[in-house]
Structures are given as C-alpha cells and as structure tokens.
Coordinates of C-alpha atoms and ligand atoms in Angstrom, one line a residue:
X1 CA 0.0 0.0 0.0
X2 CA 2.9 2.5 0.5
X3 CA 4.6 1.9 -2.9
X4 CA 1.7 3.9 -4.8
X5 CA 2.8 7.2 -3.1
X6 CA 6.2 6.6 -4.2
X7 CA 5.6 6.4 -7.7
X8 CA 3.5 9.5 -7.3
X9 CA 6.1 11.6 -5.7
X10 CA 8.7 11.4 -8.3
X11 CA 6.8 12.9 -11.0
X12 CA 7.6 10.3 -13.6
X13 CA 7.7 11.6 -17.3
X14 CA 8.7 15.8 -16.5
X15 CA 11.9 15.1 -17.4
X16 CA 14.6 18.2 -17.1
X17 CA 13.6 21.3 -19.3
X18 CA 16.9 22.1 -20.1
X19 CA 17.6 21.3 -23.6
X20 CA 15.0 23.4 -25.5
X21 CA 15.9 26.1 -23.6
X22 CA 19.3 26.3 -24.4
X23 CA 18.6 27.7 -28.0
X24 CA 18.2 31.5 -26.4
X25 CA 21.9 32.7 -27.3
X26 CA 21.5 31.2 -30.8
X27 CA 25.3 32.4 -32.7
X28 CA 25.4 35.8 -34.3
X29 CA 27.8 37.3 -36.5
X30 CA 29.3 40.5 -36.2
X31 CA 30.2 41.7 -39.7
X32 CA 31.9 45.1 -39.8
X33 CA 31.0 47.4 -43.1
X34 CA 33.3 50.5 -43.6
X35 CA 31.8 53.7 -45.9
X36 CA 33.6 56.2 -47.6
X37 CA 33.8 58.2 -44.7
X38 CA 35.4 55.3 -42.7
X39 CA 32.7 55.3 -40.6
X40 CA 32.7 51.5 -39.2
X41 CA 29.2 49.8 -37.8
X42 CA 28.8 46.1 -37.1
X43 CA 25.5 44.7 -37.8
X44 CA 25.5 41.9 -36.1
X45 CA 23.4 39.0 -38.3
X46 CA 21.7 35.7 -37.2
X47 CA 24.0 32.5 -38.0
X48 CA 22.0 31.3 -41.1
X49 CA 20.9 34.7 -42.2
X50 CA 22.6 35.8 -45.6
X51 CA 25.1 39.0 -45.4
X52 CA 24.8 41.7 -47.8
X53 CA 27.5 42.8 -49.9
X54 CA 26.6 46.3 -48.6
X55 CA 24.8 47.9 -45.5
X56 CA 23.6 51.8 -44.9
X57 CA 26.0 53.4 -42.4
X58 CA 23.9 54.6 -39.8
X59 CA 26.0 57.9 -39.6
X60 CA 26.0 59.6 -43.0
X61 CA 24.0 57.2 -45.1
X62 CA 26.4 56.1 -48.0
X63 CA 27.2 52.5 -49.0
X64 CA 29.2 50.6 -46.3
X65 CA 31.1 47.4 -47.5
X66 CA 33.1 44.5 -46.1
X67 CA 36.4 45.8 -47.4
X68 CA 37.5 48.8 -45.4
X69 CA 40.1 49.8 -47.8
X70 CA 37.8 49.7 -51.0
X71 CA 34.3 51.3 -49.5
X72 CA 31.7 51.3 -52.2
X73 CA 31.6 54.7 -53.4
X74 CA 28.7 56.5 -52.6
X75 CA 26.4 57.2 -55.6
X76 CA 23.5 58.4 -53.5
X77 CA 24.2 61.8 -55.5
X78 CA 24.0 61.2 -59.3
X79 CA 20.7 62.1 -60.8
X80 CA 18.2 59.7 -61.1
X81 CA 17.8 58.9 -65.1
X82 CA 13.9 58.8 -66.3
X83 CA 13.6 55.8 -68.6
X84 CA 13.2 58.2 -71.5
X85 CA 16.7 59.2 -70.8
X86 CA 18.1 55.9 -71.0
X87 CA 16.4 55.6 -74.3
X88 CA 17.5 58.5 -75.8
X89 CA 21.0 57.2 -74.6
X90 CA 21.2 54.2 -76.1
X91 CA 19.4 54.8 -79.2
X92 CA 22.3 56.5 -81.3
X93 CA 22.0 58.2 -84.5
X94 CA 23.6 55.4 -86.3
X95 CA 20.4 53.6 -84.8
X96 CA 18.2 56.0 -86.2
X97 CA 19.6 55.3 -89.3
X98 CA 19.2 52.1 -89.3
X99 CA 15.3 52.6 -88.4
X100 CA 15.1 54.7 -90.7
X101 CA 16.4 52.3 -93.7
X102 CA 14.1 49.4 -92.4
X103 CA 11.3 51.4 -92.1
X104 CA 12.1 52.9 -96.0
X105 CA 12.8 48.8 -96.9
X106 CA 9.2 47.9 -96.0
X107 CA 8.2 50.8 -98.3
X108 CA 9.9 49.2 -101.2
X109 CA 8.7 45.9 -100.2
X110 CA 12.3 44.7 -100.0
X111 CA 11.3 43.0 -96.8
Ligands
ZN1 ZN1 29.5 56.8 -42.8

C-alpha cells in the first residue's frame, strides 16, 4: 500500500527542461561594413541569415562594405535617369539610321 505514493512523488515523465531552452543565445555574426567616410558599424546578423554585400552606415548614409580599404563609393548623388533618358542614350543616331532604312525597306517591299 505504500509503494503507490512513491511512484506518485517522483513525478515520472517531467523530465529536465533544459535542452530546448538552451537555444536563447542562438550564434550571431558581427560583420563590420566600412563607408567612404570610414565610418565603421557592425550589424551583427543571425548564424544562417545571408550578409549583404553592402549595408547603410547609420551615420552619413552612403554604402558601407566589407572591405575597409575599397568602400563602395557612394552614388547616392547622381541624378536619377527617367527611362526616357536611357532611351535617348542608347538609341544613337547610327540607330536611327538604321530605323530609318528598315522602315524605308518595308516601303519598297524589300522586306
Ligand atoms: Zn558613414
């Protein structure tokens, strides 16, 4: 009649709660970026987590990379090109030319 409250007191099956736990200080890297100003912050990313090749400096704003002595260069300044512009660049006259030929071809009916 006594062993009953044995089995009873040692709580059989709440086993020790340690392992799950033990994830909380999960690795983190510490990457340091560098910007032109030499400005250096270190992000610090999860273990898995992918690192970009560049990261804002908190401090001025421009690029910050990986390699201190070759910061990407800040570009935050040139004018943002409408897509009109870009088309006006690449189509050269010697482009317009050629338009202009095809477009006289199909008049002929040589194509
Ligand atoms: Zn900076």
């Amino acid at each position: 009649m006594a062993s009953g409250n044995a089995i009873r007191g040692s709580r059989v099956g709440a086993g020790p709660m340690g392992e799950a736990e033990r994830g909380e200080s999960a690795p983190r890297n510490r990457i340091s970026f560098w910007c032109a100003n030499k400005h250096e912050t270190r992000p610090s990313f999860a273990a898995e987590a992918a690192i970009p090749d560049t990261w804002d400096c908190p401090r001025c704003g421009f690029p910050a990379g990986q390699d201190q002595h070759n910061p990407p260069a800040p570009s935050r300044n040139e004018p943002y090109k409408t897509h009109l512009a870009y088309v006006r660049e690449r189509r050269t006259d010697a482009d317009g030319e050629a338009i202009l030929a095809e477009a006289l071809a199909k008049l002929r009916g040589e194509i």
